């Protein structure tokens, strides 16, 4: 049986004044019913565009002609606007980063939750209201009856995100795309929201694509993690495998940059030097090479493709993967020279 | 001077949202705004008094004509109260106005308020008709051109509205008269039919002048609403509304229009005030017996009492409409509903 969502070689480019931006550059993955995939990457890695590309919810300046995204046998790319609208909000829902901007400030909360019911299910009036109350209870909004008629600004950030989640769940979608759902929230609220999503996933049997820049969010709550860099997936593995045996130097660097409680006081935070690459004029070779401690001359010439690493289902796009023969040799050579092939300073092993 | 309370512009979250919160907020807004009206009206009335007083030419001499003797002029000045100090006259005048007495025309002896009220229905009908015509075009046109910004319709609308904005109303009016009244003979070129006499004829006689006013109006309003809509359509909540699979018309009308209409409401409020204050040029061109015509005629006749009366009346209408516009914001955007006493 084929997966619920199959994405193959998805490319999304934007025409801009400076040139063609390759925001999503050949992404492939599969997602089965009821599973959670985390897409991790820093700002500008193309993860939000990927989320919107999956839904085909892109401005008209985007070129979406290459690659396919097939949802339960339906090709989403090249679908008519009307056909997409039947899927949006009903089969595939989306939650956005900032609940202050993703909820309409001048529309009452109750209406925002029930809108999709009205157009997908023909439910309105008392029936829709009943469903909204049920949804609000479901996402843990206390005293839902009195909150139906409030406006978003009268709610706290966490409550607003709960409203957004209730809105997304209204038609019981089978796929929920959560685009940084906790980034704009307090840390304590973040956890509540993530727990809520996890509980709802089990109860409703949804698949979730969780887009985040925070590997900590992905750990323990997702089945699979895909790490994105410069519009591509550079490493993909089952979550426990990724955290215990990451192979891509970028994944390693991302993990190393998470501050740890057990670190001594005043330990300097580990950062990834340099900046994300320019997506308009991509250079030859691996996009991460200029910032990579492992970079070798080959990395500047050839572009690594996503290949199965040590275990099945663990894929990595790197010539010198972390903790492999080739990787260790590359790192020790660079450490000895104090500089990588791309000219980046390499300090002795961390 | 009246003690003024400053309204707090920032919105605070409501402790307990209640169903009557909108009405209560509107009431509060109305009360604070009404206190602002008093100083504004005092300034305007004093200004209009000064204006008439400082313009060269003695009203008494004008009324009596060139053959009058200085004694006759002095007698009339005394009779009209023009020999007393400005402040005394201003005080008396204001006291009378406060009681609803705008004085009598120097020329016709008709009470000023009667003269205004007699002409008011014409002006109001014209203003409201023009505003309705404008909005019937503005909302659909702005929604469509904003949704398809940069498209062919948008560019065409852009050219047409630029043209209309830069055309003075008298030119628009003359062109309309030429096409619809003289060439097509579809509408009368001048004159006014009262609604009580012939409702259909009334609409026919109001159509061209209202259209002339509406054309300039709609050009400005369309451009303003279009650009605000384009900004709103970039918002996340529009994207999330689309992601719910809502139809485009619903996203535009229900989610985009209201948050985009602040400038529109502000401008429409101001222009409605301007139109009720007398569309002087259009009323003159079409020979309509409205406020604008009254103002022009009394200026030409140096009928200071009427001029001042009209100016005060227009000021009151203007200020009142401004307050209504402010109150309307409260309805438009729940975030401006300041809570608490």
XYZ file of C-alpha atoms in Angstrom:
691
model
C 0.000 0.000 0.000
C 1.324 3.407 -0.828
C 1.796 6.121 1.770
C -0.847 8.717 2.543
C 1.405 11.516 1.343
C 4.113 10.966 -1.216
C 6.365 13.847 -2.106
C 8.773 13.362 -4.967
C 11.459 15.794 -6.119
C 9.414 18.815 -5.086
C 10.838 22.089 -6.392
C 9.451 25.538 -5.614
C 11.083 28.623 -7.032
C 10.195 32.295 -6.812
C 10.846 34.965 -9.379
C 12.231 37.989 -7.558
C 13.858 41.218 -8.630
C 17.283 39.754 -7.785
C 16.697 36.508 -9.635
C 15.270 33.044 -9.216
C 15.072 31.862 -5.595
C 15.203 28.094 -5.203
C 13.330 27.890 -1.893
C 12.542 24.180 -2.106
C 15.066 22.296 -4.206
C 14.136 18.694 -4.849
C 12.558 17.378 -1.660
C 11.193 13.831 -1.410
C 9.575 12.010 1.496
C 6.650 9.815 2.420
C 4.264 10.034 5.315
C 1.906 7.346 6.543
C -1.408 7.764 8.316
C -1.047 8.614 11.980
C 2.705 9.297 11.819
C 4.596 12.452 12.729
C 7.380 13.886 10.642
C 9.477 16.758 11.933
C 11.063 19.069 9.416
C 13.931 20.891 11.090
C 16.097 23.682 9.815
C 17.170 27.239 10.523
C 15.409 30.332 9.188
C 15.614 30.514 5.443
C 16.149 26.785 4.965
C 12.915 26.577 3.018
C 10.833 24.684 5.563
C 7.897 27.085 5.616
C 7.837 27.250 1.835
C 7.893 23.455 1.824
C 4.819 23.433 4.089
C 2.991 25.816 1.810
C 4.183 23.916 -1.257
C 2.633 20.725 0.059
C -0.722 22.469 0.230
C -0.015 24.388 -2.940
C -0.812 27.500 -0.918
C 1.677 29.791 -2.601
C 1.622 33.263 -4.126
C 1.355 33.472 -7.882
C 5.035 34.431 -8.165
C 5.927 30.842 -7.230
C 6.805 28.278 -9.870
C 5.459 24.919 -8.779
C 5.748 23.061 -12.063
C 8.398 20.547 -10.990
C 7.950 17.622 -8.661
C 4.856 15.939 -7.310
C 2.968 15.809 -4.046
C 0.385 13.044 -4.049
C -2.114 12.939 -1.215
C -4.144 9.724 -1.052
C -3.888 9.269 -4.770
C -4.668 12.910 -5.579
C -1.982 14.980 -7.207
C -1.922 18.294 -5.311
C 0.324 20.152 -7.724
C -1.401 21.541 -10.784
C -4.774 21.017 -9.135
C -7.436 23.645 -9.809
C -8.059 26.226 -7.094
C -11.563 24.885 -6.519
C -10.350 21.309 -6.094
C -7.636 22.451 -3.696
C -10.173 24.380 -1.626
C -12.131 21.158 -1.145
C -9.005 19.549 0.334
C -7.759 22.533 2.352
C -9.206 22.704 5.824
C -11.084 19.453 5.288
C -8.442 16.821 4.534
C -5.286 18.839 5.129
C -5.192 21.599 7.729
C -2.528 24.015 8.720
C -1.467 25.812 11.899
C 0.722 28.863 11.657
C 3.517 30.216 13.782
C 2.025 33.289 15.377
C -1.565 32.970 16.580
C -1.823 36.749 16.914
C -1.394 37.219 13.185
C -2.961 33.992 11.974
C -6.333 34.715 13.589
C -8.362 37.532 12.116
C -8.423 40.321 14.736
C -11.892 41.514 13.762
C -13.707 38.179 13.558
C -15.107 36.481 16.646
C -13.373 33.296 17.763
C -16.508 31.171 17.389
C -16.932 32.146 13.770
C -13.280 31.462 12.944
C -13.647 27.942 14.324
C -16.910 27.186 12.540
C -16.141 28.692 9.126
C -14.640 25.563 7.643
C -17.613 23.522 8.934
C -19.910 25.833 7.072
C -18.177 25.396 3.732
C -17.036 21.784 3.975
C -19.915 20.255 5.917
C -22.760 22.679 5.354
C -22.992 23.006 9.141
C -24.085 26.344 10.526
C -26.092 27.840 13.360
C -26.648 25.751 16.454
C -25.032 22.584 15.074
C -21.834 24.430 14.165
C -21.850 26.185 17.526
C -22.177 22.840 19.303
C -19.235 21.483 17.338
C -17.178 24.597 18.144
C -17.836 24.120 21.862
C -16.802 20.486 21.578
C -13.600 21.448 19.753
C -12.769 24.156 22.274
C -13.212 21.714 25.140
C -11.088 19.244 23.201
C -8.154 21.659 22.896
C -8.453 22.655 26.543
C -10.033 26.063 26.423
C -11.751 26.628 29.748
C -15.279 28.052 29.768
C -15.752 27.670 25.994
C -19.330 28.980 25.918
C -18.295 32.489 26.961
C -15.254 32.445 24.668
C -17.204 31.828 21.477
C -18.018 35.516 21.183
C -14.663 37.036 22.116
C -12.107 38.449 19.718
C -8.571 37.029 19.477
C -6.968 39.998 21.281
C -8.972 39.150 24.373
C -7.165 35.812 24.687
C -3.607 34.972 25.757
C -1.078 33.634 23.260
C -1.516 30.036 24.374
C -5.299 30.294 24.211
C -5.077 31.805 20.744
C -2.938 28.935 19.515
C -5.493 26.540 21.007
C -8.158 28.374 19.022
C -6.038 28.018 15.885
C -5.684 24.293 16.573
C -9.414 23.914 17.175
C -9.976 25.720 13.873
C -7.621 23.368 12.060
C -9.236 20.280 13.586
C -12.834 21.327 12.870
C -13.282 18.974 9.914
C -11.138 16.167 11.346
C -8.340 16.384 8.773
C -6.142 13.365 8.170
C -3.045 15.531 7.811
C -2.104 18.488 9.976
C 0.762 20.724 8.906
C 2.017 22.688 11.899
C 4.372 25.461 10.809
C 6.392 26.373 13.899
C 3.294 26.134 16.112
C 5.136 26.978 19.325
C 7.809 29.450 18.242
C 5.807 32.526 19.242
C 4.812 31.114 22.624
C 6.309 31.042 26.133
C 8.327 27.935 26.910
C 5.786 26.586 29.409
C 2.965 27.117 26.913
C 5.080 25.524 24.158
C 5.108 22.282 26.047
C 1.349 22.359 26.675
C 0.678 22.938 22.996
C 3.015 20.133 21.916
C 1.439 17.758 24.422
C -1.961 18.787 23.132
C -0.979 18.076 19.521
C 0.369 14.700 20.541
C -2.826 13.772 22.390
C -5.030 14.954 19.519
C -2.969 12.986 17.047
C -3.544 9.774 18.986
C -7.245 10.502 19.474
C -7.930 11.523 15.890
C -5.402 9.321 14.116
C -3.965 12.236 12.144
C -0.627 12.455 10.473
C 1.339 15.552 11.484
C 4.119 17.405 9.751
C 5.778 19.454 12.459
C 7.944 22.217 11.106
C 10.382 23.668 13.601
C 13.826 25.190 13.970
C 14.140 23.582 17.385
C 15.478 20.029 17.449
C 14.339 19.839 21.068
C 10.735 20.135 19.907
C 11.217 17.227 17.517
C 12.883 14.944 20.047
C 10.570 12.442 21.672
C 7.422 13.599 19.960
C 7.995 12.615 16.352
C 8.489 9.362 14.480
C 10.850 10.733 11.894
C 12.992 13.828 11.461
C 14.067 15.446 8.219
C 16.763 18.106 8.491
C 16.572 20.790 5.825
C 19.340 22.993 4.603
C 19.181 25.410 1.665
C 15.924 23.983 0.363
C 16.992 20.346 0.525
C 16.684 17.512 2.958
C 20.250 16.749 4.069
C 19.456 14.035 6.574
C 16.403 11.964 7.351
C 16.000 9.231 9.934
C 13.731 7.757 12.552
C 13.831 10.183 15.487
C 15.774 7.977 17.965
C 18.290 7.083 15.265
C 18.852 10.687 14.310
C 19.514 11.782 17.856
C 21.790 8.871 18.705
C 23.661 8.525 15.419
C 23.383 11.690 13.376
C 25.471 11.536 10.232
C 25.284 14.984 8.675
C 27.692 17.637 9.962
C 24.857 20.195 9.873
C 22.668 18.039 12.122
C 25.616 17.635 14.451
C 26.170 21.381 14.529
C 22.462 22.019 15.164
C 22.469 19.631 18.109
C 25.688 21.080 19.485
C 24.152 24.566 19.463
C 21.410 23.595 21.949
C 22.477 24.966 25.353
C 22.602 22.285 28.029
C 21.847 22.533 31.716
C 24.752 20.276 32.632
C 27.235 22.650 30.963
C 29.415 24.615 33.359
C 28.400 28.216 34.021
C 29.775 30.691 31.437
C 30.402 27.971 28.875
C 30.453 29.672 25.515
C 27.453 28.670 23.410
C 28.342 26.637 20.394
C 27.136 28.321 17.240
C 27.221 27.509 13.571
C 29.550 30.028 11.992
C 28.674 31.845 8.808
C 25.230 32.381 7.369
C 22.714 30.282 5.436
C 23.618 30.320 1.763
C 22.158 32.602 -0.838
C 19.347 30.696 -2.519
C 19.472 32.897 -5.587
C 22.936 32.064 -6.885
C 23.738 28.647 -5.452
C 27.415 27.794 -5.565
C 28.781 24.555 -6.855
C 29.111 21.657 -4.468
C 27.508 21.059 -1.100
C 25.569 24.075 0.171
C 26.793 23.553 3.728
C 30.487 23.221 2.799
C 31.446 26.851 3.609
C 30.283 26.382 7.207
C 31.314 22.745 7.600
C 34.133 21.515 9.810
C 34.443 18.408 7.660
C 34.620 20.100 4.265
C 37.066 18.592 1.760
C 37.951 19.710 -1.786
C 35.379 17.270 -3.173
C 32.593 19.060 -1.198
C 33.278 22.247 -3.141
C 33.031 20.514 -6.485
C 30.329 17.885 -6.213
C 26.836 17.986 -4.830
C 26.100 15.059 -2.492
C 22.789 13.289 -2.947
C 20.581 11.779 -0.255
C 21.710 8.172 0.191
C 21.080 5.460 2.698
C 23.586 5.706 5.525
C 24.411 3.008 8.033
C 20.878 1.804 8.806
C 17.890 1.314 6.571
C 15.633 4.370 6.507
C 18.475 6.634 7.571
C 19.445 8.811 4.667
C 22.130 11.457 4.519
C 23.541 13.723 1.838
C 27.213 13.945 2.722
C 30.547 12.600 1.411
C 32.127 12.579 4.855
C 29.351 11.650 7.285
C 29.895 12.114 11.003
C 31.317 9.109 12.861
C 32.269 7.202 9.773
C 35.725 6.316 8.531
C 35.655 9.044 5.895
C 34.176 11.614 8.244
C 36.676 11.065 11.038
C 39.554 11.277 8.564
C 38.200 14.506 7.073
C 37.716 16.110 10.501
C 41.153 15.171 11.801
C 42.788 16.427 8.627
C 40.915 19.757 8.929
C 41.654 20.052 12.664
C 45.329 19.449 12.020
C 45.379 22.107 9.324
C 43.215 24.417 11.443
C 41.189 25.193 8.350
C 38.656 23.383 6.154
C 38.882 23.055 2.401
C 36.410 25.945 2.153
C 38.735 28.169 4.179
C 36.748 28.061 7.394
C 38.719 28.027 10.640
C 38.406 24.642 12.353
C 39.139 24.458 16.051
C 40.225 21.170 17.573
C 37.439 18.666 18.140
C 34.718 19.787 20.564
C -13.153 75.833 29.350
C -14.538 72.369 29.521
C -12.588 69.734 31.338
C -11.384 67.319 28.677
C -10.800 63.642 29.241
C -8.183 62.012 27.107
C -9.320 58.791 25.454
C -6.861 55.934 25.794
C -5.949 54.705 22.323
C -4.433 51.432 23.448
C -6.671 48.429 23.811
C -6.593 46.474 27.010
C -7.826 42.913 27.136
C -11.280 42.639 28.572
C -11.491 40.993 31.932
C -14.877 39.504 31.262
C -16.114 39.660 27.675
C -19.791 40.394 27.604
C -22.355 40.588 24.859
C -23.035 44.288 25.509
C -19.388 45.263 25.262
C -19.800 46.849 21.846
C -22.712 49.064 22.869
C -20.949 50.095 26.062
C -17.765 50.922 24.166
C -19.689 52.981 21.618
C -21.398 54.876 24.422
C -18.100 55.680 26.145
C -16.538 56.824 22.919
C -19.504 59.050 22.158
C -19.330 60.748 25.556
C -15.612 61.572 25.370
C -15.879 62.764 21.796
C -18.830 65.035 22.493
C -16.686 66.953 24.990
C -14.190 67.630 22.213
C -16.830 69.252 20.056
C -17.353 72.319 22.217
C -13.914 73.951 21.811
C -13.878 73.104 18.106
C -17.225 74.822 17.569
C -16.135 77.886 19.574
C -13.054 78.224 17.373
C -15.010 77.843 14.147
C -17.720 80.302 15.112
C -15.238 82.919 16.245
C -13.273 82.409 13.056
C -16.317 82.863 10.889
C -17.263 86.014 12.806
C -13.765 87.425 12.304
C -13.778 86.496 8.638
C -16.954 88.390 7.925
C -15.846 91.292 10.112
C -12.450 91.632 8.463
C -13.630 91.489 4.873
C -13.547 94.950 3.347
C -16.845 96.696 2.673
C -19.512 97.759 5.115
C -22.626 95.563 5.025
C -24.810 98.563 5.876
C -23.407 100.565 2.967
C -23.868 97.614 0.638
C -27.464 97.160 1.652
C -28.351 100.840 1.280
C -26.583 101.282 -2.037
C -24.382 104.078 -3.333
C -26.880 106.859 -2.872
C -27.096 106.471 0.918
C -25.952 109.324 3.154
C -23.419 108.665 5.951
C -26.203 109.322 8.474
C -28.374 106.616 6.961
C -25.458 104.150 6.973
C -24.688 104.990 10.602
C -28.323 104.485 11.534
C -28.456 101.101 9.856
C -25.143 100.100 11.460
C -26.632 100.880 14.822
C -29.769 98.978 13.943
C -27.764 95.921 12.889
C -25.546 96.265 15.970
C -22.433 96.692 13.848
C -21.254 99.687 15.907
C -20.653 97.592 19.011
C -17.338 95.815 19.795
C -16.638 92.469 18.097
C -16.544 90.467 21.311
C -19.884 91.784 22.500
C -21.467 90.899 19.178
C -19.832 87.460 19.209
C -21.104 86.738 22.727
C -24.656 87.710 21.868
C -24.587 85.791 18.625
C -23.295 82.607 20.286
C -25.861 82.928 23.062
C -28.585 83.130 20.436
C -27.240 80.218 18.438
C -27.079 78.120 21.589
C -30.816 78.683 21.823
C -31.326 77.706 18.201
C -31.662 81.273 16.949
C -29.350 81.861 14.001
C -30.665 85.367 13.383
C -32.400 86.777 10.354
C -31.132 87.534 6.903
C -30.173 91.194 6.533
C -31.737 91.174 3.083
C -34.868 89.086 3.165
C -35.509 89.093 6.907
C -36.048 85.320 6.606
C -34.769 83.449 9.696
C -31.382 81.901 8.775
C -32.277 78.529 10.258
C -35.414 78.384 8.096
C -33.370 79.207 5.014
C -30.915 76.416 5.857
C -33.563 73.809 6.711
C -35.484 74.659 3.559
C -32.424 73.803 1.442
C -31.056 71.009 3.542
C -33.094 68.126 2.029
C -31.676 68.860 -1.435
C -28.092 68.841 -0.208
C -28.541 65.772 1.968
C -30.208 63.822 -0.812
C -27.427 64.780 -3.168
C -24.712 63.853 -0.673
C -26.219 60.502 0.237
C -27.011 59.605 -3.351
C -23.438 60.452 -4.376
C -22.031 58.391 -1.531
C -24.217 55.380 -2.376
C -23.253 55.577 -6.057
C -19.588 55.782 -5.073
C -19.723 52.818 -2.700
C -21.597 50.652 -5.184
C -18.561 50.962 -7.419
C -15.776 51.286 -4.857
C -16.231 48.054 -2.903
C -16.497 45.562 -5.770
C -13.903 47.390 -7.870
C -11.376 47.675 -5.038
C -11.875 44.038 -4.026
C -11.394 42.822 -7.564
C -8.396 44.993 -8.415
C -6.696 44.228 -5.081
C -7.261 40.500 -5.520
C -5.877 40.644 -9.043
C -3.347 43.391 -8.377
C -1.175 44.099 -11.377
C -3.657 42.421 -13.710
C -5.212 44.000 -16.756
C -8.364 45.173 -14.944
C -6.235 46.643 -12.168
C -4.097 48.619 -14.581
C -7.117 49.878 -16.478
C -8.861 50.899 -13.243
C -5.669 52.618 -12.180
C -5.601 54.752 -15.327
C -9.293 55.631 -15.089
C -9.219 56.520 -11.403
C -6.058 58.618 -11.838
C -7.868 60.494 -14.569
C -10.960 61.034 -12.444
C -8.942 62.180 -9.442
C -7.103 64.789 -11.449
C -10.256 66.109 -13.087
C -11.884 69.019 -11.192
C -15.555 68.334 -10.329
C -16.842 71.190 -12.472
C -15.194 69.650 -15.504
C -16.635 66.227 -14.720
C -20.025 67.858 -14.228
C -19.834 69.731 -17.521
C -18.820 66.574 -19.382
C -21.709 64.665 -17.831
C -24.129 67.425 -18.805
C -22.778 67.387 -22.323
C -23.100 63.620 -22.734
C -26.209 62.711 -20.747
C -28.260 65.883 -20.868
C -27.414 67.573 -24.167
C -26.471 64.642 -26.426
C -28.473 61.723 -25.063
C -31.213 63.847 -23.485
C -31.559 61.182 -20.797
C -31.435 63.543 -17.834
C -32.267 67.206 -17.253
C -29.266 69.549 -17.371
C -30.434 71.841 -14.595
C -33.240 72.268 -12.099
C -34.663 70.349 -9.210
C -37.878 68.373 -8.842
C -39.013 67.950 -5.264
C -39.431 64.387 -4.072
C -42.950 65.153 -2.820
C -44.001 66.360 -6.265
C -42.580 63.542 -8.377
C -40.297 60.878 -6.839
C -39.053 59.595 -10.175
C -38.504 63.086 -11.545
C -36.659 63.880 -8.333
C -34.243 61.018 -8.891
C -33.796 62.080 -12.512
C -32.962 65.615 -11.520
C -30.567 64.452 -8.802
C -28.826 61.817 -10.912
C -26.316 63.894 -12.883
C -25.182 66.144 -10.034
C -24.879 63.139 -7.718
C -22.902 61.266 -10.355
C -20.592 64.241 -10.833
C -19.882 64.255 -7.113
C -19.606 60.464 -6.954
C -17.056 60.160 -9.763
C -14.343 62.155 -8.010
C -15.257 60.498 -4.748
C -15.117 56.949 -6.036
C -11.779 57.459 -7.723
C -10.135 58.483 -4.456
C -11.932 55.875 -2.357
C -11.173 53.016 -4.757
C -7.476 53.793 -4.734
C -7.360 54.020 -0.959
C -9.356 50.845 -0.359
C -7.412 48.933 -3.012
C -4.045 49.705 -1.483
C -5.247 48.905 2.041
C -6.704 45.637 0.777
C -3.452 44.688 -0.904
C -1.692 45.174 2.430
C -4.326 43.139 4.271
C -4.146 40.309 1.744
C -0.492 39.807 2.746
C -1.520 39.093 6.329
C -1.178 35.669 7.892
C -4.839 35.519 8.789
C -5.746 35.713 5.117
C -3.413 32.815 4.410
C -4.942 30.833 7.251
C -8.446 31.659 6.006
C -7.444 30.337 2.584
C -5.910 27.270 4.191
C -9.324 26.508 5.645
C -10.584 26.105 2.102
C -12.923 29.079 2.282
C -14.183 30.435 -1.051
C -12.395 33.510 -2.383
C -15.462 35.772 -2.165
C -15.867 34.853 1.477
C -12.200 35.474 2.294
C -12.371 38.859 0.585
C -15.658 40.042 2.065
C -15.513 38.512 5.501
C -11.795 38.541 6.298
C -10.147 41.199 4.174
C -12.658 44.018 3.728
C -13.312 45.022 7.314
C -9.712 45.292 8.512
C -8.925 47.272 5.336
C -11.639 49.872 5.627
C -10.253 52.343 8.170
C -8.903 54.849 5.683
C -12.034 54.337 3.613
C -14.312 55.186 6.540
C -12.197 58.185 7.502
C -12.246 59.585 3.990
C -15.917 58.809 3.421
C -16.820 60.540 6.693
C -14.851 63.626 5.741
C -16.270 63.761 2.253
C -19.833 63.255 3.454
C -19.276 66.258 5.707
C -17.919 68.204 2.777
C -20.863 67.236 0.587
C -23.435 68.182 3.216
C -21.560 71.420 3.812
C -22.657 72.221 0.311
C -21.345 70.966 -2.960
C -21.015 74.600 -3.974
C -19.762 74.157 -7.509
C -22.038 71.308 -8.502
C -25.115 72.932 -6.953
C -24.355 76.145 -8.792
C -23.751 74.392 -12.113
C -26.975 72.397 -11.952
C -28.962 75.264 -10.373
C -29.954 73.167 -7.373
C -31.541 74.938 -4.403
C -29.179 73.484 -1.774
C -26.926 74.763 1.007
C -24.095 75.478 -1.397
C -26.272 77.766 -3.468
C -27.479 79.544 -0.337
C -23.892 80.166 0.712
C -22.821 81.503 -2.672
C -25.842 83.769 -2.972
C -25.436 85.239 0.499
C -21.729 85.860 -0.022
C -22.514 87.737 -3.228
C -25.237 89.692 -1.397
C -22.923 90.430 1.573
C -25.560 88.935 3.824
C -23.184 88.385 6.761
C -25.766 86.871 9.076
C -26.642 84.136 6.598
C -22.980 83.438 5.730
C -22.092 83.070 9.394
C -25.134 80.940 10.019
C -24.295 78.579 7.173
C -20.670 78.338 8.263
C -21.688 77.438 11.804
C -24.196 74.925 10.536
C -21.641 73.293 8.250
C -19.147 73.172 11.105
C -21.663 71.424 13.347
C -22.427 68.846 10.649
C -18.742 68.292 9.985
C -17.843 67.800 13.616
C -20.831 65.540 14.202
C -19.866 63.343 11.246
C -16.333 63.163 12.564
C -17.619 61.899 15.868
C -19.734 59.326 14.051
C -16.664 58.221 12.092
C -14.771 57.782 15.344
C -17.606 55.774 16.797
C -17.672 53.675 13.662
C -14.009 52.692 14.227
C -15.109 51.143 17.481
C -17.566 49.004 15.596
C -15.055 48.145 12.869
C -12.207 47.097 15.107
C -12.936 45.427 18.434
C -9.378 46.195 19.547
C -10.192 49.903 19.802
C -12.992 49.192 22.259
C -11.370 50.519 25.389
C -12.654 48.645 28.383
C -13.056 49.715 31.981
C -14.557 52.904 33.351
